[in-house]
Coordinates of C-alpha atoms in Angstrom, one line a residue:
Chain H
X1 CA -47.9 -13.9 -110.3
X2 CA -46.8 -16.8 -108.1
X3 CA -43.2 -15.5 -107.8
X4 CA -44.5 -12.4 -106.1
X5 CA -46.3 -14.2 -103.3
X6 CA -43.3 -15.2 -101.2
X7 CA -41.6 -11.8 -101.2
X8 CA -45.0 -10.2 -100.4
X9 CA -45.6 -12.6 -97.5
X10 CA -42.1 -11.9 -96.1
X11 CA -42.7 -8.2 -96.5
X12 CA -46.0 -8.4 -94.7
X13 CA -44.6 -10.4 -91.8
X14 CA -41.7 -8.0 -91.4
X15 CA -44.0 -5.0 -91.5
X16 CA -46.1 -6.7 -88.9
X17 CA -43.2 -7.1 -86.5
X18 CA -41.9 -3.6 -87.1
X19 CA -45.4 -2.1 -86.6
X20 CA -45.7 -4.0 -83.3
X21 CA -42.3 -2.8 -82.4
X22 CA -43.5 0.8 -82.6
X23 CA -46.0 0.4 -79.8
X24 CA -43.6 -1.5 -77.5
X25 CA -41.7 0.3 -74.8
X26 CA -38.2 -1.1 -74.5
X27 CA -38.0 0.2 -70.9
X28 CA -40.8 -2.1 -69.9
X29 CA -38.7 -5.0 -68.8
X30 CA -40.7 -7.9 -67.4
X31 CA -40.0 -8.1 -63.7
X32 CA -38.5 -11.4 -62.4
X33 CA -40.1 -10.5 -59.0
X34 CA -43.6 -11.2 -60.1
X35 CA -44.7 -14.4 -58.5
X36 CA -42.1 -14.1 -55.8
X37 CA -42.4 -13.0 -52.2
X38 CA -42.2 -9.2 -51.8
X39 CA -38.7 -8.5 -50.4
X40 CA -38.8 -7.8 -46.6
X41 CA -37.8 -4.4 -45.3
X42 CA -38.3 -2.1 -42.4
X43 CA -38.6 1.6 -43.2
X44 CA -39.6 4.7 -41.3
X45 CA -42.9 6.4 -42.1
X46 CA -42.7 9.7 -44.0
X47 CA -45.0 11.6 -41.6
X48 CA -43.9 9.9 -38.4
X49 CA -40.2 8.9 -38.7
X50 CA -40.2 7.3 -35.3
X51 CA -42.7 4.6 -36.5
X52 CA -41.7 2.0 -39.0
X53 CA -43.5 -0.1 -41.6
X54 CA -42.7 -3.6 -42.8
X55 CA -44.6 -5.6 -45.5
X56 CA -45.4 -8.1 -42.8
X57 CA -47.8 -5.5 -41.4
X58 CA -50.0 -6.0 -44.4
X59 CA -50.2 -9.8 -44.2
X60 CA -53.7 -11.1 -45.0
X61 CA -54.5 -8.1 -47.1
X62 CA -54.2 -7.3 -50.7
X63 CA -52.4 -4.0 -51.1
X64 CA -50.7 -1.7 -53.6
X65 CA -47.2 -0.5 -53.2
X66 CA -46.8 2.7 -55.1
X67 CA -43.3 4.0 -55.6
X68 CA -43.2 7.8 -56.1
X69 CA -41.1 10.9 -55.4
X70 CA -41.6 14.6 -55.3
X71 CA -39.0 15.0 -58.2
X72 CA -40.9 12.6 -60.5
X73 CA -42.9 14.1 -63.3
X74 CA -45.1 11.2 -64.2
X75 CA -46.1 10.8 -60.6
X76 CA -48.0 14.0 -60.9
X77 CA -49.9 12.5 -63.8
X78 CA -51.0 9.5 -61.8
X79 CA -51.7 11.4 -58.6
X80 CA -55.3 12.3 -59.4
X81 CA -56.0 8.7 -60.4
X82 CA -54.6 7.5 -57.0
X83 CA -56.7 10.1 -55.2
X84 CA -59.8 8.9 -56.8
X85 CA -58.9 5.3 -56.1
X86 CA -58.2 6.0 -52.4
X87 CA -61.7 7.5 -52.1
X88 CA -63.3 4.3 -53.3
X89 CA -61.7 2.4 -50.4
X90 CA -61.2 -0.7 -52.6
X91 CA -57.6 -1.4 -51.7
X92 CA -55.0 0.1 -49.3
X93 CA -52.3 2.0 -51.1
X94 CA -48.9 2.2 -49.4
X95 CA -46.7 5.0 -50.8
X96 CA -43.0 4.6 -51.0
X97 CA -41.3 7.9 -51.3
X98 CA -38.2 6.9 -53.3
X99 CA -34.9 8.8 -52.9
X100 CA -36.5 11.9 -51.7
X101 CA -36.0 14.5 -49.1
X102 CA -38.5 14.1 -46.3
X103 CA -39.6 17.7 -46.4
X104 CA -40.1 17.6 -50.2
X105 CA -42.2 14.4 -50.0
X106 CA -44.3 15.8 -47.2
X107 CA -44.8 19.1 -49.0
X108 CA -46.0 17.4 -52.2
X109 CA -48.6 15.4 -50.3
X110 CA -49.7 18.4 -48.3
X111 CA -50.2 20.4 -51.5
X112 CA -51.7 17.8 -53.9
X113 CA -53.5 15.6 -51.4
X114 CA -52.5 12.3 -49.8
X115 CA -54.0 9.2 -51.4
X116 CA -51.9 6.8 -49.3
X117 CA -53.0 4.7 -46.3
X118 CA -49.5 5.3 -45.1
X119 CA -46.3 6.5 -46.7
X120 CA -42.8 5.2 -46.1
X121 CA -39.6 7.0 -46.8
X122 CA -36.9 5.2 -48.7
X123 CA -34.4 8.0 -48.6
X124 CA -31.3 6.1 -50.0
X125 CA -33.3 3.9 -52.4
X126 CA -32.1 0.7 -51.0
X127 CA -35.5 -0.8 -50.7
X128 CA -36.4 0.4 -54.2
X129 CA -33.3 -1.5 -55.4
X130 CA -34.5 -4.7 -53.7
X131 CA -37.9 -4.2 -55.5
X132 CA -36.1 -3.8 -58.9
X133 CA -37.2 -0.1 -59.2
X134 CA -35.5 1.7 -62.0
X135 CA -38.1 4.1 -63.2
X136 CA -40.5 6.0 -61.0
X137 CA -43.5 5.7 -60.7
X138 CA -43.9 1.9 -60.3
X139 CA -46.7 0.1 -58.7
X140 CA -46.8 -3.4 -57.2
X141 CA -49.9 -5.5 -56.4
X142 CA -49.1 -7.7 -53.4
X143 CA -51.4 -10.5 -52.3
X144 CA -52.5 -11.8 -49.0
X145 CA -49.5 -14.1 -48.7
X146 CA -47.1 -11.3 -49.4
X147 CA -46.4 -12.3 -53.0
X148 CA -45.9 -9.8 -55.8
X149 CA -48.8 -10.5 -58.2
X150 CA -48.1 -7.7 -60.6
X151 CA -45.8 -4.9 -61.3
X152 CA -46.7 -1.8 -63.3
X153 CA -43.8 0.3 -64.7
X154 CA -45.0 3.9 -65.3
X155 CA -48.0 5.8 -64.3
X156 CA -51.3 4.4 -63.0
X157 CA -54.0 5.5 -65.4
X158 CA -57.8 5.2 -65.2
X159 CA -57.4 2.7 -68.0
X160 CA -54.8 0.3 -66.6
X161 CA -56.5 0.6 -63.2
X162 CA -59.9 -0.5 -64.7
X163 CA -58.5 -3.1 -67.1
X164 CA -55.7 -4.7 -65.1
X165 CA -55.1 -3.6 -61.5
X166 CA -58.6 -3.6 -60.1
X167 CA -59.8 -6.9 -61.6
X168 CA -56.6 -8.5 -60.3
X169 CA -57.1 -7.0 -56.8
X170 CA -60.7 -8.2 -56.7
X171 CA -59.6 -11.7 -57.8
X172 CA -56.9 -11.8 -55.1
X173 CA -59.2 -10.5 -52.4
X174 CA -61.7 -13.2 -53.2
X175 CA -59.1 -15.9 -52.7
Chain Z
X1 CA -3.3 -10.5 -51.6
X2 CA -4.8 -11.7 -48.3
X3 CA -2.9 -9.1 -46.4
X4 CA -4.0 -6.5 -48.8
X5 CA -7.6 -7.5 -48.2
X6 CA -7.1 -7.4 -44.5
X7 CA -5.6 -4.0 -44.8
X8 CA -8.6 -2.9 -46.9
X9 CA -11.0 -4.4 -44.4
X10 CA -9.3 -2.3 -41.6
X11 CA -10.0 0.8 -43.7
X12 CA -13.7 -0.1 -44.0
X13 CA -14.9 2.0 -41.0
X14 CA -13.3 5.0 -42.6
X15 CA -15.3 4.4 -45.8
X16 CA -18.4 4.1 -43.8
X17 CA -17.7 7.5 -42.3
X18 CA -17.1 9.0 -45.7
X19 CA -20.8 8.4 -46.5
X20 CA -21.8 7.7 -50.0
X21 CA -18.8 7.2 -52.2
X22 CA -18.8 9.1 -55.4
X23 CA -17.4 7.9 -58.7
X24 CA -13.9 8.9 -57.7
X25 CA -12.4 5.7 -56.4
X26 CA -11.6 5.1 -52.7
X27 CA -9.7 2.0 -53.9
X28 CA -8.4 2.0 -57.5
X29 CA -8.1 -1.8 -57.7
X30 CA -11.7 -2.4 -56.7
X31 CA -12.9 0.5 -58.8
X32 CA -11.3 -1.1 -61.8
X33 CA -12.9 -4.4 -61.0
X34 CA -16.3 -2.7 -60.5
X35 CA -16.0 -0.9 -63.9
X36 CA -15.1 -4.2 -65.6
X37 CA -18.2 -5.8 -64.1
X38 CA -20.4 -2.8 -64.8
X39 CA -19.5 -3.1 -68.5
X40 CA -21.5 -6.4 -68.5
X41 CA -24.6 -4.7 -67.2
X42 CA -27.2 -2.9 -69.3
X43 CA -28.4 0.5 -68.1
X44 CA -32.1 -0.1 -67.9
X45 CA -33.1 3.5 -68.2
X46 CA -30.9 4.4 -71.1
X47 CA -30.9 1.3 -73.3
X48 CA -27.9 0.0 -75.2
X49 CA -25.5 1.7 -72.8
X50 CA -23.5 -0.1 -70.1
X51 CA -23.8 0.8 -66.5
X52 CA -20.0 1.5 -66.5
X53 CA -20.4 4.5 -68.8
X54 CA -23.9 5.7 -68.1
X55 CA -24.4 8.9 -66.0
X56 CA -28.0 8.1 -65.2
X57 CA -29.0 8.1 -61.6
X58 CA -29.9 4.4 -61.7
X59 CA -26.5 3.5 -63.1
X60 CA -24.9 5.5 -60.3
X61 CA -26.9 3.5 -57.8
X62 CA -26.0 0.2 -59.4
X63 CA -22.3 1.1 -59.3
X64 CA -22.6 2.1 -55.7
X65 CA -24.2 -1.2 -54.8
X66 CA -21.5 -3.0 -56.7
X67 CA -18.9 -1.2 -54.6
X68 CA -20.7 -2.0 -51.4
X69 CA -21.1 -5.7 -52.3
X70 CA -17.4 -5.9 -53.4
X71 CA -16.3 -4.3 -50.1
X72 CA -18.5 -6.9 -48.3
X73 CA -16.6 -9.6 -50.2
X74 CA -19.1 -10.7 -52.8
X75 CA -17.8 -12.3 -56.0
X76 CA -18.6 -10.8 -59.4
X77 CA -20.9 -13.7 -60.2
X78 CA -22.8 -13.1 -56.9
X79 CA -23.3 -9.5 -57.8
X80 CA -24.6 -10.3 -61.3
X81 CA -26.9 -12.9 -59.9
X82 CA -28.3 -10.3 -57.5
X83 CA -29.0 -7.9 -60.3
X84 CA -30.6 -10.6 -62.4
X85 CA -32.8 -11.5 -59.5
X86 CA -34.0 -7.9 -59.2
X87 CA -34.2 -6.7 -62.8
X88 CA -34.3 -9.9 -64.9
X89 CA -31.9 -11.4 -67.4
X90 CA -32.1 -8.5 -69.7
X91 CA -29.8 -6.5 -67.4
X92 CA -27.0 -8.6 -68.7
X93 CA -25.5 -7.8 -72.1
X94 CA -24.6 -11.4 -72.6
X95 CA -27.6 -13.3 -71.1
X96 CA -27.1 -17.0 -70.2
X97 CA -28.5 -19.7 -72.5
X98 CA -31.5 -21.3 -70.9
X99 CA -35.1 -22.4 -71.9
X100 CA -36.2 -18.8 -72.0
X101 CA -33.4 -17.4 -74.1
X102 CA -32.6 -20.4 -76.3
X103 CA -34.9 -19.4 -79.1
X104 CA -33.1 -16.1 -79.4
X105 CA -29.7 -17.9 -79.7
X106 CA -30.9 -20.7 -81.9
X107 CA -33.2 -18.8 -84.3
X108 CA -30.6 -17.0 -86.4
X109 CA -28.7 -20.3 -87.1
X110 CA -32.0 -22.2 -87.7
X111 CA -33.1 -19.5 -90.2
X112 CA -29.7 -19.6 -91.9
X113 CA -29.8 -23.4 -92.2
X114 CA -33.3 -23.2 -93.6
X115 CA -32.3 -20.6 -96.1
X116 CA -29.2 -22.7 -97.0
X117 CA -31.4 -25.8 -97.6
X118 CA -33.8 -23.8 -99.7
X119 CA -31.0 -22.4 -101.8
X120 CA -29.4 -25.8 -102.2
X121 CA -32.6 -27.3 -103.6
X122 CA -33.3 -24.3 -105.8
X123 CA -29.8 -24.4 -107.3
X124 CA -30.0 -28.2 -107.8
X125 CA -33.4 -27.8 -109.6
X126 CA -31.9 -25.1 -111.8
X127 CA -28.9 -27.3 -112.6
X128 CA -31.2 -30.2 -113.8
X129 CA -33.3 -27.8 -115.9
X130 CA -30.1 -26.5 -117.6
X131 CA -28.7 -29.9 -118.5
X132 CA -32.0 -31.3 -119.8
X133 CA -32.3 -28.5 -122.4
X134 CA -31.1 -30.1 -125.6
X135 CA -31.4 -28.8 -129.2
X136 CA -33.1 -30.9 -131.8
X137 CA -31.0 -31.4 -135.0
X138 CA -33.2 -29.0 -136.9
X139 CA -32.7 -26.3 -134.3
X140 CA -29.0 -27.0 -134.3
X141 CA -28.9 -26.5 -138.0
X142 CA -30.8 -23.3 -137.8
X143 CA -28.4 -21.9 -135.2
X144 CA -25.3 -22.6 -137.2
X145 CA -26.9 -21.2 -140.3
X146 CA -27.8 -18.0 -138.4
X147 CA -24.2 -17.7 -137.1
X148 CA -22.7 -18.2 -140.6
X149 CA -25.1 -15.6 -141.9
X150 CA -24.0 -13.1 -139.3
X151 CA -20.4 -13.8 -139.9
X152 CA -20.7 -13.1 -143.7
X153 CA -23.0 -10.1 -143.5
X154 CA -21.0 -8.2 -141.0
X155 CA -17.2 -8.5 -141.9
X156 CA -16.4 -5.5 -139.7
X157 CA -17.4 -7.5 -136.6
X158 CA -15.5 -10.6 -137.8
X159 CA -13.1 -10.4 -134.8
X160 CA -16.0 -10.7 -132.4
X161 CA -17.8 -13.6 -134.1
X162 CA -14.6 -15.6 -134.4
X163 CA -13.8 -15.1 -130.8

């Protein structure tokens, strides 16, 4: 009987690791930018290209930077969640229209509704690159000092909003 | 080399006019260098593929940024550092050894060593078990009697028993 214990233990440990592996997404790479200052940039607004936005404009506020695009499928999934969030007025959401045509981005917001306090246009994706964007949608939580506190790769859902993002926002706002 | 660089620099404004460069090289030497460098970088959206061979949009962007940085005179290491800063060490196929990655590098050897030590003791234990097994004289007599018996009762297999 004893001789079966060791192989059994090894089997169970291996199975445990493999089982865990099933639920991990290899695309979710931990961002090295978390805990660092949000990269500076100046970009034109989507709706008013003659005006510009820079992260400095949000100094002293906790805000969300939501990277989206009209060509992005998962962005349509998170859109209703963002709409609901914007109506609660808990935290300003800045939209970054990533590698998109201005008219396409505008049309999407006109049709589906605009959850953003303001939207900036990153037509060539240079700012997205600075923020380590490689899959859209991505969402950053940026604190009052302009530090990236959290990065979400993939769609915002009611669940991760409730469990992770909003508690973090509340905590940062209280600081 | 320096004159070549200066000549290339003079061409720079023309590249700027050409807009976004596509995969087809403006400058074969630099393109070669870029591809060599891109082989070291993991395509984050396709997994297990290098940026040099990937057709994904993201890899295209990374190659484009490599070209721009190279044109601006950045060294290969500077470009890799830039990518690591943005996307983490996992963008490199061959990540550096540091506190964070050390367990990954050391673990296989540690496990092998552990297994080796275990095997060593197991084999040594077996060795001592084998050498301590001795027959009593009565048992030895019984064995030889049985062997004789077998040799007599089965002449057809004589060859085997003698061997």
